[in-house]
PDB file of C-alpha atoms in Angstrom:
ATOM      1  CA  GLU A   1      -5.554 -18.741  -0.755  1.00  0.00           C
ATOM      2  CA  ALA A   2      -5.721 -16.876  -4.120  1.00  0.00           C
ATOM      3  CA  GLY A   3      -4.523 -13.290  -3.862  1.00  0.00           C
ATOM      4  CA  VAL A   4      -5.833 -10.147  -5.292  1.00  0.00           C
ATOM      5  CA  ALA A   5      -6.108 -10.213  -9.066  1.00  0.00           C
ATOM      6  CA  GLN A   6      -5.624  -7.218 -11.115  1.00  0.00           C
ATOM      7  CA  SER A   7      -5.604  -6.580 -14.997  1.00  0.00           C
ATOM      8  CA  PRO A   8      -4.013  -5.380 -17.087  1.00  0.00           C
ATOM      9  CA  ARG A   9      -0.519  -5.157 -15.758  1.00  0.00           C
ATOM     10  CA  TYR A  10       0.509  -2.451 -18.059  1.00  0.00           C
ATOM     11  CA  LYS A  11      -1.375   0.189 -20.051  1.00  0.00           C
ATOM     12  CA  ILE A  12      -0.122   2.961 -22.345  1.00  0.00           C
ATOM     13  CA  ILE A  13      -2.479   5.595 -23.539  1.00  0.00           C
ATOM     14  CA  GLU A  14      -2.546   9.035 -24.842  1.00  0.00           C
ATOM     15  CA  LYS A  15      -3.756  11.953 -22.908  1.00  0.00           C
ATOM     16  CA  ARG A  16      -7.494  12.520 -23.342  1.00  0.00           C
ATOM     17  CA  GLN A  17      -8.058   8.904 -23.898  1.00  0.00           C
ATOM     18  CA  SER A  18      -9.981   6.722 -21.473  1.00  0.00           C
ATOM     19  CA  VAL A  19      -8.793   3.549 -19.632  1.00  0.00           C
ATOM     20  CA  ALA A  20     -10.275   1.045 -17.191  1.00  0.00           C
ATOM     21  CA  PHE A  21      -8.751  -1.202 -14.568  1.00  0.00           C
ATOM     22  CA  TRP A  22     -10.089  -4.425 -13.170  1.00  0.00           C
ATOM     23  CA  CYS A  23      -9.784  -5.936  -9.809  1.00  0.00           C
ATOM     24  CA  ASN A  24     -11.029  -9.173  -8.114  1.00  0.00           C
ATOM     25  CA  PRO A  25     -10.401  -9.319  -4.398  1.00  0.00           C
ATOM     26  CA  ILE A  26      -9.596 -12.126  -2.096  1.00  0.00           C
ATOM     27  CA  SER A  27     -12.726 -14.353  -1.612  1.00  0.00           C
ATOM     28  CA  GLY A  28     -14.741 -13.283   1.294  1.00  0.00           C
ATOM     29  CA  HIS A  29     -13.090  -9.846   1.684  1.00  0.00           C
ATOM     30  CA  ALA A  30     -15.850  -7.347   2.161  1.00  0.00           C
ATOM     31  CA  THR A  31     -13.711  -4.216   1.848  1.00  0.00           C
ATOM     32  CA  LEU A  32     -12.062  -3.171  -1.315  1.00  0.00           C
ATOM     33  CA  TYR A  33      -9.693  -0.297  -1.940  1.00  0.00           C
ATOM     34  CA  TRP A  34      -8.179   1.585  -5.041  1.00  0.00           C
ATOM     35  CA  TYR A  35      -4.917   3.288  -4.362  1.00  0.00           C
ATOM     36  CA  GLN A  36      -2.750   5.381  -6.633  1.00  0.00           C
ATOM     37  CA  GLN A  37       1.005   5.076  -6.133  1.00  0.00           C
ATOM     38  CA  ILE A  38       3.373   7.515  -7.840  1.00  0.00           C
ATOM     39  CA  LEU A  39       7.047   6.538  -8.193  1.00  0.00           C
ATOM     40  CA  GLY A  40       8.909   7.059  -4.885  1.00  0.00           C
ATOM     41  CA  GLN A  41       5.775   7.747  -2.898  1.00  0.00           C
ATOM     42  CA  GLY A  42       3.431   5.743  -0.676  1.00  0.00           C
ATOM     43  CA  PRO A  43       0.054   4.537  -1.956  1.00  0.00           C
ATOM     44  CA  LYS A  44      -2.604   7.250  -1.882  1.00  0.00           C
ATOM     45  CA  LEU A  45      -6.293   6.240  -1.346  1.00  0.00           C
ATOM     46  CA  LEU A  46      -8.695   7.080  -4.260  1.00  0.00           C
ATOM     47  CA  ILE A  47     -11.805   5.057  -3.027  1.00  0.00           C
ATOM     48  CA  GLN A  48     -12.940   2.441  -0.479  1.00  0.00           C
ATOM     49  CA  PHE A  49     -15.876   0.106  -0.708  1.00  0.00           C
ATOM     50  CA  GLN A  50     -17.638  -1.748   1.941  1.00  0.00           C
ATOM     51  CA  ASN A  51     -19.501  -4.591   0.086  1.00  0.00           C
ATOM     52  CA  ASN A  52     -20.932  -2.621  -2.898  1.00  0.00           C
ATOM     53  CA  GLY A  53     -21.333   0.747  -1.144  1.00  0.00           C
ATOM     54  CA  VAL A  54     -18.779   3.571  -1.101  1.00  0.00           C
ATOM     55  CA  VAL A  55     -17.337   4.308   2.240  1.00  0.00           C
ATOM     56  CA  ASP A  56     -14.755   6.917   1.283  1.00  0.00           C
ATOM     57  CA  ASP A  57     -14.257   8.560  -2.161  1.00  0.00           C
ATOM     58  CA  SER A  58     -13.025  12.014  -0.782  1.00  0.00           C
ATOM     59  CA  GLN A  59      -9.678  11.903  -2.585  1.00  0.00           C
ATOM     60  CA  LEU A  60     -11.191  10.643  -5.988  1.00  0.00           C
ATOM     61  CA  PRO A  61     -11.015  13.226  -8.808  1.00  0.00           C
ATOM     62  CA  LYS A  62     -14.590  12.784  -9.682  1.00  0.00           C
ATOM     63  CA  ASP A  63     -14.573  14.979 -12.682  1.00  0.00           C
ATOM     64  CA  ARG A  64     -12.275  12.160 -14.482  1.00  0.00           C
ATOM     65  CA  PHE A  65     -12.215   9.174 -12.265  1.00  0.00           C
ATOM     66  CA  SER A  66     -15.132   6.843 -11.420  1.00  0.00           C
ATOM     67  CA  ALA A  67     -15.257   3.411  -9.898  1.00  0.00           C
ATOM     68  CA  GLU A  68     -17.944   0.637  -9.174  1.00  0.00           C
ATOM     69  CA  ARG A  69     -18.114  -2.539  -7.366  1.00  0.00           C
ATOM     70  CA  LEU A  70     -20.983  -4.533  -8.743  1.00  0.00           C
ATOM     71  CA  LYS A  71     -22.406  -7.387  -6.586  1.00  0.00           C
ATOM     72  CA  GLY A  72     -19.937  -6.658  -3.871  1.00  0.00           C
ATOM     73  CA  VAL A  73     -17.088  -8.498  -5.441  1.00  0.00           C
ATOM     74  CA  ASP A  74     -15.135  -7.332  -8.552  1.00  0.00           C
ATOM     75  CA  SER A  75     -14.423  -3.554  -9.161  1.00  0.00           C
ATOM     76  CA  THR A  76     -13.384  -1.414 -11.977  1.00  0.00           C
ATOM     77  CA  LEU A  77     -11.679   1.952 -11.910  1.00  0.00           C
ATOM     78  CA  LYS A  78     -12.027   4.295 -14.868  1.00  0.00           C
ATOM     79  CA  ILE A  79     -10.297   7.292 -15.959  1.00  0.00           C
ATOM     80  CA  GLN A  80     -11.844   9.498 -18.531  1.00  0.00           C
ATOM     81  CA  PRO A  81     -10.134  11.720 -19.932  1.00  0.00           C
ATOM     82  CA  ALA A  82      -6.643  10.769 -18.732  1.00  0.00           C
ATOM     83  CA  LYS A  83      -3.989  13.500 -18.001  1.00  0.00           C
ATOM     84  CA  LEU A  84      -0.186  13.131 -17.993  1.00  0.00           C
ATOM     85  CA  GLU A  85      -0.250  13.354 -14.162  1.00  0.00           C
ATOM     86  CA  ASP A  86      -2.316  10.202 -13.911  1.00  0.00           C
ATOM     87  CA  SER A  87       0.752   8.211 -14.915  1.00  0.00           C
ATOM     88  CA  ALA A  88       1.180   6.019 -11.892  1.00  0.00           C
ATOM     89  CA  VAL A  89       0.606   2.432 -10.551  1.00  0.00           C
ATOM     90  CA  TYR A  90      -2.967   1.797  -9.554  1.00  0.00           C
ATOM     91  CA  LEU A  91      -3.216  -0.778  -6.787  1.00  0.00           C
ATOM     92  CA  CYS A  92      -6.240  -2.649  -5.633  1.00  0.00           C
ATOM     93  CA  ALA A  93      -6.227  -4.008  -2.091  1.00  0.00           C
ATOM     94  CA  SER A  94      -8.831  -5.959   0.104  1.00  0.00           C
ATOM     95  CA  SER A  95      -9.349  -6.719   3.599  1.00  0.00           C
ATOM     96  CA  LEU A  96     -11.801  -8.649   5.763  1.00  0.00           C
ATOM     97  CA  ASN A  97     -12.622  -5.894   7.924  1.00  0.00           C
ATOM     98  CA  PRO A  98     -13.029  -2.086   7.204  1.00  0.00           C
ATOM     99  CA  GLY A  99     -10.351   0.233   8.353  1.00  0.00           C
ATOM    100  CA  GLY A 100      -7.789  -2.439   9.255  1.00  0.00           C
ATOM    101  CA  TRP A 101      -9.578  -3.708  12.411  1.00  0.00           C
ATOM    102  CA  GLY A 102      -7.984  -7.038  12.975  1.00  0.00           C
ATOM    103  CA  SER A 103      -6.847  -7.563   9.419  1.00  0.00           C
ATOM    104  CA  PRO A 104      -4.302  -5.853   7.053  1.00  0.00           C
ATOM    105  CA  LEU A 105      -4.687  -4.761   3.502  1.00  0.00           C
ATOM    106  CA  HIS A 106      -3.737  -7.383   0.766  1.00  0.00           C
ATOM    107  CA  PHE A 107      -2.545  -5.909  -2.360  1.00  0.00           C
ATOM    108  CA  GLY A 108      -2.623  -6.871  -5.972  1.00  0.00           C
ATOM    109  CA  ASN A 109       0.355  -6.323  -8.197  1.00  0.00           C
ATOM    110  CA  GLY A 110      -1.138  -3.218  -9.733  1.00  0.00           C
ATOM    111  CA  THR A 111      -1.592  -1.799 -13.133  1.00  0.00           C
ATOM    112  CA  ARG A 112       1.119   0.503 -14.323  1.00  0.00           C
ATOM    113  CA  LEU A 113      -0.376   3.472 -16.398  1.00  0.00           C
ATOM    114  CA  THR A 114       1.666   5.593 -18.735  1.00  0.00           C
ATOM    115  CA  VAL A 115      -0.064   8.568 -20.251  1.00  0.00           C
ATOM    116  CA  THR A 116       1.785  10.126 -23.166  1.00  0.00           C
TER     117      THR A 116
ATOM    118  CA  GLU B   1      -2.627  16.442  10.971  1.00  0.00           C
ATOM    119  CA  ASP B   2      -2.339  12.647  10.791  1.00  0.00           C
ATOM    120  CA  GLN B   3       0.900  11.596   9.157  1.00  0.00           C
ATOM    121  CA  VAL B   4       3.374   8.894   8.958  1.00  0.00           C
ATOM    122  CA  THR B   5       7.150   9.514   8.336  1.00  0.00           C
ATOM    123  CA  GLN B   6       9.690   6.878   7.386  1.00  0.00           C
ATOM    124  CA  SER B   7      13.461   7.227   7.716  1.00  0.00           C
ATOM    125  CA  PRO B   8      15.962   6.940   6.083  1.00  0.00           C
ATOM    126  CA  GLU B   9      14.618   7.290   2.564  1.00  0.00           C
ATOM    127  CA  ALA B  10      17.379   4.909   1.264  1.00  0.00           C
ATOM    128  CA  LEU B  11      19.664   2.568   3.105  1.00  0.00           C
ATOM    129  CA  ARG B  12      22.600   0.551   1.671  1.00  0.00           C
ATOM    130  CA  LEU B  13      24.049  -2.272   3.805  1.00  0.00           C
ATOM    131  CA  GLN B  14      26.610  -4.830   3.421  1.00  0.00           C
ATOM    132  CA  GLU B  15      25.394  -8.349   3.577  1.00  0.00           C
ATOM    133  CA  GLY B  16      25.360  -9.319   7.294  1.00  0.00           C
ATOM    134  CA  GLU B  17      25.303  -5.702   8.508  1.00  0.00           C
ATOM    135  CA  SER B  18      22.341  -5.415  10.820  1.00  0.00           C
ATOM    136  CA  SER B  19      20.294  -2.156  10.946  1.00  0.00           C
ATOM    137  CA  SER B  20      16.925  -0.630  11.766  1.00  0.00           C
ATOM    138  CA  LEU B  21      14.337   1.312   9.676  1.00  0.00           C
ATOM    139  CA  ASN B  22      12.112   3.857  11.417  1.00  0.00           C
ATOM    140  CA  CYS B  23       8.486   4.716  11.077  1.00  0.00           C
ATOM    141  CA  SER B  24       7.104   7.602  13.184  1.00  0.00           C
ATOM    142  CA  TYR B  25       3.454   8.622  13.221  1.00  0.00           C
ATOM    143  CA  THR B  26       1.212  11.265  14.403  1.00  0.00           C
ATOM    144  CA  VAL B  27      -2.389  10.099  14.348  1.00  0.00           C
ATOM    145  CA  SER B  28      -5.257  10.320  16.664  1.00  0.00           C
ATOM    146  CA  GLY B  29      -6.481   6.999  17.856  1.00  0.00           C
ATOM    147  CA  LEU B  30      -4.043   4.490  16.436  1.00  0.00           C
ATOM    148  CA  ARG B  31      -5.770   1.187  15.750  1.00  0.00           C
ATOM    149  CA  GLY B  32      -2.962  -0.602  14.246  1.00  0.00           C
ATOM    150  CA  LEU B  33       0.443  -0.352  12.449  1.00  0.00           C
ATOM    151  CA  PHE B  34       1.444  -2.196   9.525  1.00  0.00           C
ATOM    152  CA  TRP B  35       4.778  -3.118   7.741  1.00  0.00           C
ATOM    153  CA  TYR B  36       4.925  -4.057   4.104  1.00  0.00           C
ATOM    154  CA  ARG B  37       7.601  -5.076   1.829  1.00  0.00           C
ATOM    155  CA  GLN B  38       7.500  -3.791  -1.748  1.00  0.00           C
ATOM    156  CA  ASP B  39       9.504  -5.269  -4.776  1.00  0.00           C
ATOM    157  CA  PRO B  40       9.942  -3.449  -7.868  1.00  0.00           C
ATOM    158  CA  GLY B  41       6.926  -4.031 -10.191  1.00  0.00           C
ATOM    159  CA  LYS B  42       4.826  -5.531  -7.447  1.00  0.00           C
ATOM    160  CA  GLY B  43       2.164  -4.599  -4.927  1.00  0.00           C
ATOM    161  CA  PRO B  44       3.029  -4.328  -1.169  1.00  0.00           C
ATOM    162  CA  GLU B  45       3.322  -7.557   0.547  1.00  0.00           C
ATOM    163  CA  PHE B  46       2.045  -7.713   4.155  1.00  0.00           C
ATOM    164  CA  LEU B  47       4.641  -8.473   6.857  1.00  0.00           C
ATOM    165  CA  PHE B  48       3.469  -7.499  10.387  1.00  0.00           C
ATOM    166  CA  THR B  49       0.712  -6.063  12.213  1.00  0.00           C
ATOM    167  CA  LEU B  50       1.301  -4.388  15.672  1.00  0.00           C
ATOM    168  CA  TYR B  51      -1.586  -3.047  17.785  1.00  0.00           C
ATOM    169  CA  SER B  52      -0.027  -1.811  21.032  1.00  0.00           C
ATOM    170  CA  ALA B  53       2.963  -0.261  22.549  1.00  0.00           C
ATOM    171  CA  GLY B  54       5.464  -2.925  23.615  1.00  0.00           C
ATOM    172  CA  GLU B  55       4.360  -5.333  21.025  1.00  0.00           C
ATOM    173  CA  GLU B  56       7.000  -7.229  18.915  1.00  0.00           C
ATOM    174  CA  LYS B  57       6.649  -9.526  15.920  1.00  0.00           C
ATOM    175  CA  GLU B  58       9.319 -11.607  14.228  1.00  0.00           C
ATOM    176  CA  LYS B  59       9.723 -13.262  10.919  1.00  0.00           C
ATOM    177  CA  GLU B  60      13.122 -14.731   9.819  1.00  0.00           C
ATOM    178  CA  ARG B  61      15.591 -11.906   9.855  1.00  0.00           C
ATOM    179  CA  LEU B  62      12.935  -9.196  10.444  1.00  0.00           C
ATOM    180  CA  LYS B  63      11.743  -7.923  13.763  1.00  0.00           C
ATOM    181  CA  ALA B  64       9.143  -5.146  14.166  1.00  0.00           C
ATOM    182  CA  THR B  65       8.627  -3.231  17.436  1.00  0.00           C
ATOM    183  CA  LEU B  66       6.007  -0.476  18.494  1.00  0.00           C
ATOM    184  CA  THR B  67       6.192   2.425  20.896  1.00  0.00           C
ATOM    185  CA  LYS B  68       3.548   5.116  21.356  1.00  0.00           C
ATOM    186  CA  LYS B  69       5.080   7.351  18.765  1.00  0.00           C
ATOM    187  CA  GLU B  70       7.090   5.121  16.286  1.00  0.00           C
ATOM    188  CA  SER B  71       7.971   1.619  15.151  1.00  0.00           C
ATOM    189  CA  PHE B  72      11.173   0.166  14.214  1.00  0.00           C
ATOM    190  CA  LEU B  73      11.847  -2.574  11.742  1.00  0.00           C
ATOM    191  CA  HIS B  74      15.192  -4.358  12.616  1.00  0.00           C
ATOM    192  CA  ILE B  75      16.965  -6.378  10.115  1.00  0.00           C
ATOM    193  CA  THR B  76      19.498  -8.823  11.453  1.00  0.00           C
ATOM    194  CA  ALA B  77      22.334 -10.032   9.177  1.00  0.00           C
ATOM    195  CA  PRO B  78      20.416  -9.127   5.958  1.00  0.00           C
ATOM    196  CA  LYS B  79      20.891 -10.952   2.758  1.00  0.00           C
ATOM    197  CA  PRO B  80      20.720  -9.563  -0.901  1.00  0.00           C
ATOM    198  CA  GLU B  81      17.287 -10.983  -1.216  1.00  0.00           C
ATOM    199  CA  ASP B  82      16.084  -8.641   1.545  1.00  0.00           C
ATOM    200  CA  SER B  83      16.562  -5.647  -0.895  1.00  0.00           C
ATOM    201  CA  ALA B  84      13.235  -4.008  -1.332  1.00  0.00           C
ATOM    202  CA  THR B  85      11.243  -0.927  -0.351  1.00  0.00           C
ATOM    203  CA  TYR B  86       9.763  -1.251   3.190  1.00  0.00           C
ATOM    204  CA  LEU B  87       6.470   0.663   3.619  1.00  0.00           C
ATOM    205  CA  CYS B  88       4.753   1.463   6.979  1.00  0.00           C
ATOM    206  CA  ALA B  89       1.085   2.271   7.491  1.00  0.00           C
ATOM    207  CA  VAL B  90      -1.234   3.117  10.243  1.00  0.00           C
ATOM    208  CA  THR B  91      -4.809   2.949  10.644  1.00  0.00           C
ATOM    209  CA  THR B  92      -7.248   4.858  12.812  1.00  0.00           C
ATOM    210  CA  GLY B  93      -9.998   2.324  12.037  1.00  0.00           C
ATOM    211  CA  ASN B  94     -11.495   4.563   9.441  1.00  0.00           C
ATOM    212  CA  GLN B  95      -8.438   5.363   7.241  1.00  0.00           C
ATOM    213  CA  PHE B  96      -4.972   3.993   6.503  1.00  0.00           C
ATOM    214  CA  TYR B  97      -2.011   6.491   6.253  1.00  0.00           C
ATOM    215  CA  PHE B  98       1.004   5.286   4.410  1.00  0.00           C
ATOM    216  CA  GLY B  99       4.660   6.514   4.684  1.00  0.00           C
ATOM    217  CA  THR B 100       6.841   6.994   1.636  1.00  0.00           C
ATOM    218  CA  GLY B 101       8.976   4.044   2.333  1.00  0.00           C
ATOM    219  CA  THR B 102      12.637   3.159   2.883  1.00  0.00           C
ATOM    220  CA  SER B 103      14.468   1.676  -0.059  1.00  0.00           C
ATOM    221  CA  LEU B 104      16.873  -0.973   1.246  1.00  0.00           C
ATOM    222  CA  THR B 105      19.777  -2.266  -0.829  1.00  0.00           C
ATOM    223  CA  VAL B 106      21.933  -5.222   0.617  1.00  0.00           C
ATOM    224  CA  ILE B 107      25.209  -5.580  -1.209  1.00  0.00           C
ATOM    225  CA  PRO B 108      26.790  -9.109  -1.465  1.00  0.00           C
TER     226      PRO B 108
END
């Protein structure tokens, strides 16, 4: 089966600019997650979708980050305006069932964002 | 507070030198523990799911075990291609909690 697709793979922007990331999950996976991974740390959840509804966005910095999942398939994550501390890898993951019941998370290869 | 702690942070092994990585957790209502492998520049790759104490899973040179408070990833006779960061994650059914990983280097 095709894996989780993400684009772009790399992005360099200046602070205060905006950026958007795209994710296409594994076909049939209803649950989609966006994670932020800073070098040397484990992934940190930003937002979780179940179909096209938000399940958990408690750790999403809503003053600058936004995400949507139209039609319950593809998703985009946007940062506007970006700060230096947003430099990280942004990982998208999907799973068959929410919360890991009976199925693990499957990750894409991420987008490495550098904010200068 | 729910959390996951992995040790050691980094491990260097000679090729063929077996060892174990540890993942200890304190969560209310464990519903699953997952091991992932992450290579530089890539996303985590799923290895194993463990659901209950006493459960074991094996894949090639890797064997994962689970107790009520921790999990071990045993690596038998590792090869240089086993070099990667190994991440542990637990789920309560509502949320996933990730450890910070163990960076494994296997020297030829």
